mmCIF file of C-alpha atoms in Angstrom:
data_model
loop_
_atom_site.group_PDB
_atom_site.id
_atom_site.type_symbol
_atom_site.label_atom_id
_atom_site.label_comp_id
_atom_site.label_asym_id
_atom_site.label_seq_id
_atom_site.Cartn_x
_atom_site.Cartn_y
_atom_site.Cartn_z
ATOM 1 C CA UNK C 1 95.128 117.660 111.213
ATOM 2 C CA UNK C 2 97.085 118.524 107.864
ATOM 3 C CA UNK C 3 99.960 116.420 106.930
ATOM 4 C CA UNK C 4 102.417 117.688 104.419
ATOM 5 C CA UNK C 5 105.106 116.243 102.825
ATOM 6 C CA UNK C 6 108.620 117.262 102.816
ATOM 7 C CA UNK C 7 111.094 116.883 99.645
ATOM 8 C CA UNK C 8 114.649 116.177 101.243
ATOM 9 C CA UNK C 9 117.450 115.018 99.030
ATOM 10 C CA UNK C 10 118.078 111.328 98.679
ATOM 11 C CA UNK C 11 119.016 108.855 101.741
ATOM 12 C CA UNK C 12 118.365 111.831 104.035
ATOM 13 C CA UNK C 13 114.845 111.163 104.990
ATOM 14 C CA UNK C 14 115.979 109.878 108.578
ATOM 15 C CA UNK C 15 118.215 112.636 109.423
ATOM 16 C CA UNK C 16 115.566 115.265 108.197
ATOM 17 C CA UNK C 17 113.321 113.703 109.953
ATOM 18 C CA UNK C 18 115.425 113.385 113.572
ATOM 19 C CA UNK C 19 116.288 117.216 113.364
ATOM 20 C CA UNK C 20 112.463 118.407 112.479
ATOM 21 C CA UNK C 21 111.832 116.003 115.899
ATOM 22 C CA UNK C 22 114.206 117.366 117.800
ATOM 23 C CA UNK C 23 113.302 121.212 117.254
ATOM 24 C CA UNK C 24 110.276 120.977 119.394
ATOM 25 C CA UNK C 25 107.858 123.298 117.768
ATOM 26 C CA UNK C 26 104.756 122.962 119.302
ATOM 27 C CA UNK C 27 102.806 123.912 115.726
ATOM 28 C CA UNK C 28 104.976 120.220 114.535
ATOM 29 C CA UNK C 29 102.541 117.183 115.941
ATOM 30 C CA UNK C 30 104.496 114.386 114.084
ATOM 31 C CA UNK C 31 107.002 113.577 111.362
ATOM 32 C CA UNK C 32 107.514 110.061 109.705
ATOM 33 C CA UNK C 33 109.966 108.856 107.427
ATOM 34 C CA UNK C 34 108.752 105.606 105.779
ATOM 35 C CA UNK C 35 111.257 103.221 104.180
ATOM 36 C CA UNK C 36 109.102 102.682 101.096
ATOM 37 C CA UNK C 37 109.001 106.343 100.247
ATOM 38 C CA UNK C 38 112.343 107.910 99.047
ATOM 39 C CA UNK C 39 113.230 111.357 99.087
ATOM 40 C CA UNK C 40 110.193 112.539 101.059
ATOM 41 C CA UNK C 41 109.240 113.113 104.931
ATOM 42 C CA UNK C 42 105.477 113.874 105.918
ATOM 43 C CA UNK C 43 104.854 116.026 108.683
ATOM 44 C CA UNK C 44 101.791 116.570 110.968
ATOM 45 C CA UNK C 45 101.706 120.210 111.593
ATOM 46 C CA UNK C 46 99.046 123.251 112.295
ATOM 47 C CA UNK C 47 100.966 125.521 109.842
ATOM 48 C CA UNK C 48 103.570 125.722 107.146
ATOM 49 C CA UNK C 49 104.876 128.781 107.747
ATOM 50 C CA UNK C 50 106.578 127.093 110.790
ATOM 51 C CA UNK C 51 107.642 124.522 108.629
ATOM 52 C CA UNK C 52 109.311 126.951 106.287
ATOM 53 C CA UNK C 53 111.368 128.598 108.938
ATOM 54 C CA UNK C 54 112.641 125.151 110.176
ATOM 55 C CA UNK C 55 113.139 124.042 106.041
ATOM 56 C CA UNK C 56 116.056 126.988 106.513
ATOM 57 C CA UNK C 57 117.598 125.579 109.476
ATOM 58 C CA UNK C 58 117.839 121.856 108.626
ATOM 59 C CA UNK C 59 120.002 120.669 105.613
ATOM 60 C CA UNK C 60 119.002 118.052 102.695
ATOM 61 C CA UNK C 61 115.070 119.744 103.427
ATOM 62 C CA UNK C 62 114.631 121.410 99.943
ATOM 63 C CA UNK C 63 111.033 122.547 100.209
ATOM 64 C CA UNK C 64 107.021 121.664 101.088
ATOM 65 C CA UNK C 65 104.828 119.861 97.982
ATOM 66 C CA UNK C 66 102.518 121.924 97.434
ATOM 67 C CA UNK C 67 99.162 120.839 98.991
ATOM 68 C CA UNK C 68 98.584 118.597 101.948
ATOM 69 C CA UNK C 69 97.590 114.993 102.982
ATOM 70 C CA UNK C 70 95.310 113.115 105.318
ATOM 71 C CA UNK C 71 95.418 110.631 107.646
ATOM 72 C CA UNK C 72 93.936 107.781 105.193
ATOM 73 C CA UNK C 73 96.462 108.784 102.196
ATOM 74 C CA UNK C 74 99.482 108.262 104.821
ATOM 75 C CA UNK C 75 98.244 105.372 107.183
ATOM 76 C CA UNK C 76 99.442 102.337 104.967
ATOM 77 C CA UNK C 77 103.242 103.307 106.432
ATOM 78 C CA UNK C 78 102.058 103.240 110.018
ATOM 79 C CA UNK C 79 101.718 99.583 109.801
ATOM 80 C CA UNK C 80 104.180 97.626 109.511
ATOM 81 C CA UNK C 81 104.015 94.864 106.748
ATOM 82 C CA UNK C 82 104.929 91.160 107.954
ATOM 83 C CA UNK C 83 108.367 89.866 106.705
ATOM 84 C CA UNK C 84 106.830 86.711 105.756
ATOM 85 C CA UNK C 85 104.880 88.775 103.225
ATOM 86 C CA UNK C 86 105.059 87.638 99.670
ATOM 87 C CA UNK C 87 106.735 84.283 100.411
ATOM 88 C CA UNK C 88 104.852 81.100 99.018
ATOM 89 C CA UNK C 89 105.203 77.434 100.224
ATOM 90 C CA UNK C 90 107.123 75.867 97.499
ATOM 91 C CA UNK C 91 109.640 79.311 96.653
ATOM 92 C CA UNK C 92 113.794 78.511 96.615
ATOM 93 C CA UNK C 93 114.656 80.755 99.170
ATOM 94 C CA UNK C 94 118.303 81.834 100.164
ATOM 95 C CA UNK C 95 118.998 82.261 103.615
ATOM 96 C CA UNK C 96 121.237 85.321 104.424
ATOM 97 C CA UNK C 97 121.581 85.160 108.102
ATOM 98 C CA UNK C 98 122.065 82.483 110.615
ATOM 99 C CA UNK C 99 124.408 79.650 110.439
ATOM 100 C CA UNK C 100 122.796 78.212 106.903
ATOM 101 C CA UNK C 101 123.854 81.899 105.498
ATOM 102 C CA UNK C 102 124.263 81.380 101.851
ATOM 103 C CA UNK C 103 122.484 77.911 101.901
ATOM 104 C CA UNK C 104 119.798 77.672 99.491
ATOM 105 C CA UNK C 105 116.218 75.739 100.135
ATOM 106 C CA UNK C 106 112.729 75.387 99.454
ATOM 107 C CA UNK C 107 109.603 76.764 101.538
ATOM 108 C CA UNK C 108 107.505 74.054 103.463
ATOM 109 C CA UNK C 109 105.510 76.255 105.484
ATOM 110 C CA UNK C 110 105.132 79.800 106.505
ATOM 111 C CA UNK C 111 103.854 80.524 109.880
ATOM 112 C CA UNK C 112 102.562 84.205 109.706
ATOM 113 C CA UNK C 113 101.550 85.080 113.339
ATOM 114 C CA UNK C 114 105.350 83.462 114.377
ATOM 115 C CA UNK C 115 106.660 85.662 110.993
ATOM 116 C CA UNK C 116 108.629 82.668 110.676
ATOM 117 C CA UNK C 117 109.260 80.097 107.896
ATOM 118 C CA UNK C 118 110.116 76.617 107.629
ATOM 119 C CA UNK C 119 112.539 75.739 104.729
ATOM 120 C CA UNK C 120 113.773 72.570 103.816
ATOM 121 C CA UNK C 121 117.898 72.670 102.798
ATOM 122 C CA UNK C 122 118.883 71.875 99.147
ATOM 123 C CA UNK C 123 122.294 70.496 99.453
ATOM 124 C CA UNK C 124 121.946 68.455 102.804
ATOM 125 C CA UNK C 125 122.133 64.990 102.216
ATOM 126 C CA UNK C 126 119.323 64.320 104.797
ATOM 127 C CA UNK C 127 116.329 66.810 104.261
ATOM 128 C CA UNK C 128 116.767 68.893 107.497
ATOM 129 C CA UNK C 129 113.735 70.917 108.089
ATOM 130 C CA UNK C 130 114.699 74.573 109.420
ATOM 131 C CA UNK C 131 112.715 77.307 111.071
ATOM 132 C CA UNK C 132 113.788 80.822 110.652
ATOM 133 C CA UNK C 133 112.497 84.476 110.924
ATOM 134 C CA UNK C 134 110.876 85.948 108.017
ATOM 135 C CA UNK C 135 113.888 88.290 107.295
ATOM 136 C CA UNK C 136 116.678 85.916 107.395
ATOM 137 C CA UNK C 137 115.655 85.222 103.569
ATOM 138 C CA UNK C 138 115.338 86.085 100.458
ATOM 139 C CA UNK C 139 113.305 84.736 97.882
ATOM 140 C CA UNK C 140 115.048 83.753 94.775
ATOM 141 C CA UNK C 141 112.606 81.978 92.633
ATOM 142 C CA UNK C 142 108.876 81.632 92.960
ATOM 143 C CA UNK C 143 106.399 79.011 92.014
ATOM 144 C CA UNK C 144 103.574 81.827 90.860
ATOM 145 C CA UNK C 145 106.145 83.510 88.816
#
């Protein structure tokens, strides 16, 4: 099955994306707007001649790249990457959620299959080990780097 891909203008992915969904088209199999690529939505689809006649309908859609996709060039955005991904034991972290929000510590241990991470708090008096989810921080200097 084809997949083409979709120039939209900028931060309007999602909403190009909802309204190709919603027109129900049966020629229009699937359409995915991935975080990591900007200003584009791919769409599974029998024909682009339906496409086109949709394009006209929905706004921020500026036209069809020329030439199509496959499954294997597009399947690295169906899965979803880990949030602990990247993060090294050892990296000053700052956490920006929780009740530590704005606290700053180091990495003890990263628990992938939990996506969770232990840090250990700079400015506590008393080294308080903490667990948190993978995307309550940010990494602000790493040991590799």
């Amino acid at each position: 099955m084809p997949i083409f891909a979709v120039k939209t203008t900028a931060s309007q992915e999602r909403t190009v994306a909802d309204m190709l969904a919603s027109k129900e088209e049966p020629e229009i199999h699937a359409v995915l707007a991935p975080d990591q690529l900007t200003s584009y939505v791919m769409v599974e689809s029998d024909d682009t001649a339906v496409l086109e006649r949709l394009m006209e309908e929905i706004p921020h859609a500026r036209s069809i790249v020329p030439g199509q996709s496959s499954m294997a060039e597009v399947e690295h955005f169906l899965s979803p990457t880990p949030d602990v991904e990247g993060i090294a034991e050892g990296d000053i972290v700052e956490l920006i959620a929780g009740p530590f929000k704005g606290e700053k510590a180091r990495v003890q241990r990263i628990d992938e299959g939990k996506d969770q991470v232990t840090v250990e708090l700079y400015e506590a008096t008393v080294p308080i080990p903490v667990t948190v989810r993978g995307d309550q921080i940010r990494v602000l200097d790493s040991d590799e780097r």
